[in-house]
GROMACS .gro file of C-alpha atoms in nm:
model
  266
    1MET     CA    1   0.000   0.000   0.000
    2LYS     CA    2   0.284   0.235   0.090
    3LYS     CA    3   0.462   0.162  -0.239
    4MET     CA    4   0.143   0.225  -0.433
    5LEU     CA    5   0.100   0.561  -0.257
    6GLU     CA    6   0.460   0.660  -0.329
    7SER     CA    7   0.419   0.553  -0.691
    8TYR     CA    8   0.104   0.765  -0.721
    9LYS     CA    9   0.280   1.068  -0.572
   10GLN     CA   10   0.573   1.027  -0.810
   11GLU     CA   11   0.341   0.991  -1.108
   12LYS     CA   12   0.152   1.306  -1.003
   13GLN     CA   13   0.478   1.497  -0.964
   14ASN     CA   14   0.596   1.386  -1.308
   15ARG     CA   15   0.264   1.493  -1.456
   16ILE     CA   16   0.297   1.838  -1.298
   17ILE     CA   17   0.650   1.873  -1.439
   18LEU     CA   18   0.537   1.763  -1.785
   19GLU     CA   19   0.243   2.004  -1.774
   20GLY     CA   20   0.483   2.283  -1.679
   21VAL     CA   21   0.708   2.203  -1.974
   22PHE     CA   22   0.403   2.193  -2.204
   23THR     CA   23   0.291   2.532  -2.081
   24VAL     CA   24   0.635   2.687  -2.131
   25LYS     CA   25   0.682   2.543  -2.478
   26ASN     CA   26   0.341   2.660  -2.599
   27PHE     CA   27   0.309   2.988  -2.411
   28ALA     CA   28   0.419   3.199  -2.708
   29LEU     CA   29   0.145   3.042  -2.920
   30VAL     CA   30  -0.111   3.085  -2.642
   31GLN     CA   31  -0.003   3.447  -2.603
   32ALA     CA   32  -0.036   3.515  -2.976
   33ILE     CA   33  -0.380   3.355  -3.004
   34GLY     CA   34  -0.490   3.513  -2.679
   35THR     CA   35  -0.385   3.858  -2.799
   36PHE     CA   36  -0.592   3.817  -3.115
   37LEU     CA   37  -0.895   3.698  -2.918
   38LEU     CA   38  -0.852   3.981  -2.671
   39LEU     CA   39  -0.851   4.235  -2.953
   40LEU     CA   40  -1.177   4.086  -3.077
   41TYR     CA   41  -1.321   4.111  -2.727
   42MET     CA   42  -1.204   4.472  -2.701
   43ILE     CA   43  -1.421   4.548  -3.004
   44ILE     CA   44  -1.716   4.407  -2.809
   45LEU     CA   45  -1.611   4.580  -2.485
   46TRP     CA   46  -1.582   4.922  -2.647
   47GLY     CA   47  -1.864   4.867  -2.897
   48LEU     CA   48  -2.147   4.720  -2.690
   49PRO     CA   49  -2.188   5.024  -2.460
   50LEU     CA   50  -2.231   5.233  -2.775
   51VAL     CA   51  -2.568   5.064  -2.837
   52PRO     CA   52  -2.755   5.233  -2.549
   53ALA     CA   53  -2.551   5.550  -2.605
   54LEU     CA   54  -2.656   5.577  -2.971
   55ALA     CA   55  -3.014   5.487  -2.883
   56THR     CA   56  -3.015   5.766  -2.625
   57PHE     CA   57  -2.873   6.012  -2.879
   58ASP     CA   58  -3.132   5.921  -3.142
   59TYR     CA   59  -3.417   5.953  -2.894
   60LEU     CA   60  -3.311   6.292  -2.760
   61ASN     CA   61  -3.202   6.433  -3.094
   62CYS     CA   62  -3.545   6.372  -3.247
   63PHE     CA   63  -3.670   6.668  -3.042
   64ALA     CA   64  -3.465   6.889  -3.274
   65ASP     CA   65  -3.702   6.822  -3.564
   66GLY     CA   66  -3.877   7.140  -3.677
   67GLN     CA   67  -3.672   7.362  -3.445
   68SER     CA   68  -3.467   7.664  -3.541
   69GLN     CA   69  -3.103   7.614  -3.632
   70ILE     CA   70  -2.965   7.734  -3.299
   71ILE     CA   71  -3.209   7.517  -3.102
   72THR     CA   72  -3.120   7.221  -3.323
   73TYR     CA   73  -2.751   7.273  -3.247
   74LEU     CA   74  -2.821   7.295  -2.874
   75ILE     CA   75  -3.035   6.981  -2.867
   76THR     CA   76  -2.780   6.789  -3.077
   77ALA     CA   77  -2.491   6.902  -2.858
   78PHE     CA   78  -2.658   6.809  -2.530
   79SER     CA   79  -2.784   6.482  -2.676
   80ALA     CA   80  -2.425   6.391  -2.767
   81VAL     CA   81  -2.300   6.474  -2.417
   82ILE     CA   82  -2.573   6.270  -2.249
   83ALA     CA   83  -2.504   5.982  -2.488
   84PHE     CA   84  -2.135   6.001  -2.394
   85LEU     CA   85  -2.223   5.974  -2.025
   86VAL     CA   86  -2.437   5.669  -2.100
   87TYR     CA   87  -2.138   5.520  -2.282
   88VAL     CA   88  -1.906   5.592  -1.986
   89HIS     CA   89  -2.132   5.414  -1.740
   90GLY     CA   90  -2.193   5.124  -1.978
   91LEU     CA   91  -1.821   5.069  -2.037
   92LEU     CA   92  -1.740   5.079  -1.665
   93LEU     CA   93  -2.022   4.836  -1.590
   94PHE     CA   94  -1.927   4.592  -1.867
   95SER     CA   95  -1.552   4.603  -1.793
   96GLY     CA   96  -1.596   4.572  -1.416
   97ALA     CA   97  -1.833   4.276  -1.449
   98THR     CA   98  -1.595   4.094  -1.685
   99GLN     CA   99  -1.301   4.151  -1.449
  100ARG     CA  100  -1.504   4.015  -1.159
  101ILE     CA  101  -1.565   3.692  -1.350
  102LEU     CA  102  -1.204   3.646  -1.466
  103ARG     CA  103  -1.011   3.785  -1.168
  104VAL     CA  104  -0.749   3.571  -0.998
  105ARG     CA  105  -0.832   3.491  -0.638
  106VAL     CA  106  -0.563   3.471  -0.370
  107GLU     CA  107  -0.608   3.251  -0.066
  108GLY     CA  108  -0.381   3.366   0.214
  109GLU     CA  109  -0.097   3.618   0.194
  110ARG     CA  110   0.017   3.561  -0.163
  111ARG     CA  111  -0.009   3.345  -0.471
  112ILE     CA  112   0.292   3.252  -0.683
  113GLU     CA  113   0.272   3.100  -1.030
  114PRO     CA  114   0.512   3.065  -1.325
  115LEU     CA  115   0.503   3.371  -1.548
  116GLN     CA  116   0.414   3.147  -1.840
  117SER     CA  117   0.096   3.005  -1.689
  118TRP     CA  118  -0.280   3.025  -1.732
  119MET     CA  119  -0.303   3.242  -1.422
  120THR     CA  120  -0.082   3.497  -1.595
  121VAL     CA  121  -0.316   3.493  -1.894
  122ARG     CA  122  -0.618   3.565  -1.675
  123TRP     CA  123  -0.431   3.836  -1.485
  124ALA     CA  124  -0.313   3.999  -1.809
  125VAL     CA  125  -0.664   3.998  -1.956
  126CYS     CA  126  -0.805   4.165  -1.645
  127GLY     CA  127  -0.527   4.423  -1.659
  128GLN     CA  128  -0.612   4.509  -2.018
  129LEU     CA  129  -0.982   4.532  -1.938
  130HIS     CA  130  -0.901   4.780  -1.662
  131ARG     CA  131  -0.670   4.988  -1.884
  132ALA     CA  132  -0.947   5.002  -2.144
  133THR     CA  133  -1.152   5.207  -1.898
  134TRP     CA  134  -0.885   5.469  -1.825
  135PRO     CA  135  -0.999   5.727  -2.084
  136VAL     CA  136  -1.347   5.736  -1.928
  137LEU     CA  137  -1.268   5.641  -1.566
  138THR     CA  138  -1.056   5.954  -1.532
  139HIS     CA  139  -1.373   6.163  -1.574
  140VAL     CA  140  -1.555   6.007  -1.276
  141ILE     CA  141  -1.283   6.003  -1.009
  142PRO     CA  142  -1.325   6.058  -0.725
  143SER     CA  143  -1.692   5.964  -0.701
  144PRO     CA  144  -1.928   5.686  -0.593
  145ILE     CA  145  -1.930   5.580  -0.959
  146ALA     CA  146  -1.556   5.506  -0.949
  147ASN     CA  147  -1.592   5.325  -0.616
  148PHE     CA  148  -1.873   5.113  -0.758
  149TYR     CA  149  -1.658   5.024  -1.061
  150TYR     CA  150  -1.366   4.916  -0.842
  151LYS     CA  151  -1.600   4.713  -0.620
  152LEU     CA  152  -1.750   4.546  -0.924
  153ALA     CA  153  -1.399   4.460  -1.046
  154GLY     CA  154  -1.325   4.285  -0.715
  155ALA     CA  155  -1.202   4.545  -0.466
  156LYS     CA  156  -1.329   4.547  -0.108
  157ILE     CA  157  -1.412   4.909  -0.028
  158GLY     CA  158  -1.550   5.054   0.294
  159LYS     CA  159  -1.753   5.368   0.360
  160LYS     CA  160  -1.653   5.728   0.282
  161VAL     CA  161  -1.358   5.620   0.067
  162GLN     CA  162  -1.215   5.868  -0.183
  163ILE     CA  163  -1.022   5.718  -0.477
  164ASN     CA  164  -0.867   5.976  -0.708
  165THR     CA  165  -0.663   5.751  -0.936
  166VAL     CA  166  -0.710   5.516  -1.229
  167GLY     CA  167  -0.390   5.340  -1.123
  168ILE     CA  168  -0.537   5.067  -0.903
  169ASN     CA  169  -0.402   4.800  -1.134
  170ASP     CA  170  -0.528   4.491  -0.952
  171PRO     CA  171  -0.869   4.576  -0.804
  172GLY     CA  172  -0.919   4.219  -0.683
  173MET     CA  173  -0.614   4.255  -0.457
  174MET     CA  174  -0.743   4.567  -0.278
  175ILE     CA  175  -0.884   4.586   0.076
  176ILE     CA  176  -0.976   4.949   0.146
  177GLU     CA  177  -1.135   5.023   0.482
  178ASP     CA  178  -1.350   5.319   0.586
  179ASN     CA  179  -1.241   5.682   0.537
  180VAL     CA  180  -0.935   5.602   0.326
  181VAL     CA  181  -0.814   5.864   0.078
  182ILE     CA  182  -0.602   5.766  -0.224
  183GLY     CA  183  -0.447   6.066  -0.397
  184GLY     CA  184  -0.431   6.157  -0.763
  185ALA     CA  185  -0.208   5.950  -0.993
  186ALA     CA  186  -0.117   5.705  -0.715
  187VAL     CA  187  -0.012   5.364  -0.850
  188ILE     CA  188  -0.130   5.059  -0.653
  189ASN     CA  189   0.007   4.726  -0.777
  190GLY     CA  190  -0.108   4.397  -0.628
  191HIS     CA  191   0.142   4.211  -0.847
  192ILE     CA  192   0.513   4.184  -0.909
  193VAL     CA  193   0.724   3.971  -1.143
  194GLU     CA  194   1.042   3.814  -1.006
  195LYS     CA  195   1.264   3.532  -1.133
  196GLY     CA  196   1.015   3.418  -1.394
  197GLN     CA  197   0.726   3.412  -1.149
  198LEU     CA  198   0.412   3.620  -1.116
  199ILE     CA  199   0.342   3.703  -0.752
  200LEU     CA  200   0.003   3.835  -0.642
  201SER     CA  201  -0.060   3.960  -0.291
  202PRO     CA  202  -0.341   4.166  -0.135
  203ILE     CA  203  -0.284   4.527  -0.028
  204THR     CA  204  -0.465   4.660   0.279
  205PHE     CA  205  -0.540   5.023   0.358
  206LYS     CA  206  -0.676   5.045   0.710
  207LYS     CA  207  -0.925   5.298   0.842
  208GLY     CA  208  -0.841   5.662   0.790
  209SER     CA  209  -0.514   5.605   0.607
  210LEU     CA  210  -0.400   5.854   0.343
  211ILE     CA  211  -0.205   5.774   0.025
  212GLY     CA  212  -0.044   6.083  -0.125
  213SER     CA  213  -0.056   6.179  -0.490
  214ARG     CA  214   0.179   5.989  -0.722
  215ALA     CA  215   0.272   5.743  -0.445
  216THR     CA  216   0.349   5.385  -0.548
  217ILE     CA  217   0.234   5.091  -0.337
  218GLN     CA  218   0.369   4.743  -0.411
  219PRO     CA  219   0.207   4.404  -0.333
  220GLY     CA  220   0.160   4.276   0.020
  221VAL     CA  221   0.172   4.622   0.179
  222VAL     CA  222  -0.041   4.701   0.483
  223VAL     CA  223  -0.093   5.070   0.560
  224GLY     CA  224  -0.199   5.106   0.921
  225GLU     CA  225  -0.492   5.295   1.065
  226GLY     CA  226  -0.448   5.670   1.029
  227ALA     CA  227  -0.108   5.630   0.862
  228VAL     CA  228   0.008   5.864   0.585
  229ILE     CA  229   0.212   5.783   0.275
  230ALA     CA  230   0.372   6.102   0.145
  231THR     CA  231   0.354   6.233  -0.211
  232ASN     CA  232   0.583   6.046  -0.456
  233ALA     CA  233   0.677   5.784  -0.195
  234LEU     CA  234   0.739   5.421  -0.291
  235VAL     CA  235   0.633   5.161  -0.035
  236ALA     CA  236   0.821   4.842  -0.117
  237LYS     CA  237   0.661   4.497  -0.125
  238TRP     CA  238   0.547   4.331   0.198
  239LYS     CA  239   0.607   4.644   0.409
  240ILE     CA  240   0.379   4.704   0.707
  241VAL     CA  241   0.327   5.070   0.792
  242PRO     CA  242   0.232   5.097   1.161
  243ASP     CA  243  -0.079   5.284   1.271
  244GLY     CA  244  -0.046   5.662   1.269
  245GLU     CA  245   0.301   5.686   1.116
  246VAL     CA  246   0.405   5.906   0.823
  247TRP     CA  247   0.621   5.739   0.559
  248GLY     CA  248   0.797   5.907   0.270
  249GLY     CA  249   1.092   5.871   0.036
  250LEU     CA  250   1.219   5.626  -0.221
  251PRO     CA  251   1.202   5.364  -0.085
  252ALA     CA  252   0.963   5.487   0.180
  253LYS     CA  253   1.055   5.482   0.547
  254CYS     CA  254   0.915   5.638   0.862
  255ILE     CA  255   0.972   6.015   0.868
  256ARG     CA  256   0.736   6.092   1.156
  257LYS     CA  257   0.586   5.877   1.427
  258ASN     CA  258   0.262   6.071   1.455
  259SER     CA  259   0.040   6.167   1.162
  260ASP     CA  260  -0.187   6.391   1.371
  261ARG     CA  261  -0.232   6.733   1.218
  262PRO     CA  262  -0.305   7.049   1.417
  263SER     CA  263  -0.670   7.140   1.437
  264LEU     CA  264  -0.787   7.439   1.232
  265VAL     CA  265  -1.060   7.506   1.486
  266GLU     CA  266  -0.963   7.728   1.777
   0.00000   0.00000   0.00000
């Protein structure tokens, strides 16, 4: 019985090794085919939200019939703007829902897979779907609309959170508690590539923490309650920023033990 168990384990190990070799040898082909399929899907992703947008435009623009030229111009102009807003919301909804379906889930502190793996393919597709929203997402940050999009894409977001960046590159890796503020152009990466491996790890922003504009946060970081990350700082992977501290620099380190600011009320 023991020999049979050892034989089974060895056979399973050999199968895993062979599957790894198969994946590596065929990854270039998978990548090429996947890129083509993704481009086709991008046509759908960008095109489908145009359907309700164009329908909205046609409906509103019909009120221009029989009007004077200036009124016709006004109705057409405002119809186009309203149709654009319909398109923005449709694209965010469609992209966020697709990311939620495809997102890579991490059990525990981190997940490590070969760079040339199916997990990488899923992660890359989600990344492209998020980048496809940038031109329109930038017009709705910060707002409940942006928060809803990030939630739909997989982020866990608390109450009274202000997100002023399109640079949350792995929404499914984000845990953002109440009253967190993320500044403009901040880059939050729940992934890193090292030694031919893709590493995914959740990032946690605890209650009341503040991420300065253009700061960069790497995977596995925990920003403590009430802590502040200064403008342009880079918080390296796996760092834990204690509650209430102020971190800044490149790489970031503690520059002040207390983030309390003087009250403006006498």
